[in-house]
Amino acid sequence: MEYSKEHEAPFSSPSLPSNKWWSKDTVAIVTGANKGIGFAMVKRLAQLGLTVILTARDIEKGHKAIEELRNQGLDDVHFFRLDVSEPASINTFVSWFARIFGALDILVNNAAVSFNEINENSVEHAETVIKTNFYGAKLLTEALLPMFRLSHSKSRILNISSRLGSLNKLKNPNIKNVLQSENLSETHIEAMVSLFLQNVKNGTWERQGWPELWTDYAVSKLALNAYTRVLAKRYMGRGISLNCFCPGFTQTSMTRGKGTHTADDAADIGARLALLPPEELPSGRFYLSGTSIVNSKL
């Protein structure tokens, strides 16, 4: 995924549509949402009148987050425990969702982990990072795909990603060629991830041309971006839009509170992207937030 810049707009755009297509019956799921960008996304979507399911690994923290939102007058928010790194947890969540709600309109795959400080680059927890950030989003998406409401307003998947996972961070020409191929498949992506984990195990990862900053996190987002591109192509014209959004250097626990803007700022942009009018809704795009919004192809 290269950043061929196609569109720039002020940080606060795109603007919300004047005639909103959503209602209280519009259902959104946000993962990893007891704090940070996920929590802010739940809050913003609920403020705009959607029904939102907040998920988190920690039950106590999830309930506390819901209580905070309801104290702000946001009643159409719900919590269910979900650890996207555990297939059994995904199955339990999806069964509950199917029983209680039945149909889904928006999925925001936000849950992610990183174990590095800002200037560190350890791969000690690479397997956990890949399992959560890539496979977690992938398995949850696959489990929920049959439940998306196929309507004129289009269902939407917004994957919270990172510019660290862009192809221009990858120095290995063979892997880059595979990821740029028009015939890219999930098998190719999983083979790339397996190769990276094998390089980590045998201690050669630093010499294989992988991204140099937050390498395990970057590879997980490289895989997520590629997977989004594959699914966007597969579901083109079938009522589901899939895009990636990099919120930029945001003040969250992952950045130890450092950043150029708040989680609320990032969530405002994310919500606007998730709620684009059906006639303006693209698929297979990468949105980069900062002092402007950069919109490019995956």
PDB file of N, CA, C and O in Angstrom, residues 32 58 71 86 117 143 211 220:
ATOM      1  N   GLY A  32     -12.040  -3.441  21.394  1.00  0.00           N
ATOM      2  CA  GLY A  32     -10.989  -2.797  22.181  1.00  0.00           C
ATOM      3  C   GLY A  32     -11.398  -1.406  22.630  1.00  0.00           C
ATOM      4  O   GLY A  32     -10.651  -0.442  22.464  1.00  0.00           O
ATOM      5  N   ASP A  58     -11.417  -7.006  29.389  1.00  0.00           N
ATOM      6  CA  ASP A  58     -11.599  -6.948  30.834  1.00  0.00           C
ATOM      7  C   ASP A  58     -13.046  -6.591  31.161  1.00  0.00           C
ATOM      8  O   ASP A  58     -13.515  -5.506  30.815  1.00  0.00           O
ATOM      9  N   ASN A  71     -23.723   7.676  32.118  1.00  0.00           N
ATOM     10  CA  ASN A  71     -23.768   8.866  32.972  1.00  0.00           C
ATOM     11  C   ASN A  71     -23.750  10.146  32.137  1.00  0.00           C
ATOM     12  O   ASN A  71     -24.124  11.216  32.634  1.00  0.00           O
ATOM     13  N   GLU A  86      -8.633 -14.687  21.152  1.00  0.00           N
ATOM     14  CA  GLU A  86      -9.131 -16.010  21.539  1.00  0.00           C
ATOM     15  C   GLU A  86     -10.307 -16.413  20.640  1.00  0.00           C
ATOM     16  O   GLU A  86     -11.396 -15.828  20.748  1.00  0.00           O
ATOM     17  N   GLU A 117       7.916   0.613  24.020  1.00  0.00           N
ATOM     18  CA  GLU A 117       7.903   2.044  24.297  1.00  0.00           C
ATOM     19  C   GLU A 117       8.115   2.760  22.957  1.00  0.00           C
ATOM     20  O   GLU A 117       8.466   2.135  21.954  1.00  0.00           O
ATOM     21  N   ALA A 143     -16.368 -14.086  11.104  1.00  0.00           N
ATOM     22  CA  ALA A 143     -17.498 -14.605  11.882  1.00  0.00           C
ATOM     23  C   ALA A 143     -18.732 -13.713  11.765  1.00  0.00           C
ATOM     24  O   ALA A 143     -19.868 -14.195  11.821  1.00  0.00           O
ATOM     25  N   PRO A 211       9.781  -3.804   8.211  1.00  0.00           N
ATOM     26  CA  PRO A 211       9.761  -2.409   8.693  1.00  0.00           C
ATOM     27  C   PRO A 211      10.656  -2.241   9.919  1.00  0.00           C
ATOM     28  O   PRO A 211      10.737  -3.132  10.766  1.00  0.00           O
ATOM     29  N   SER A 220       1.945  -6.498  11.647  1.00  0.00           N
ATOM     30  CA  SER A 220       0.533  -6.824  11.896  1.00  0.00           C
ATOM     31  C   SER A 220      -0.390  -5.891  11.122  1.00  0.00           C
ATOM     32  O   SER A 220      -1.429  -6.316  10.602  1.00  0.00           O
TER      33      SER A 220
END
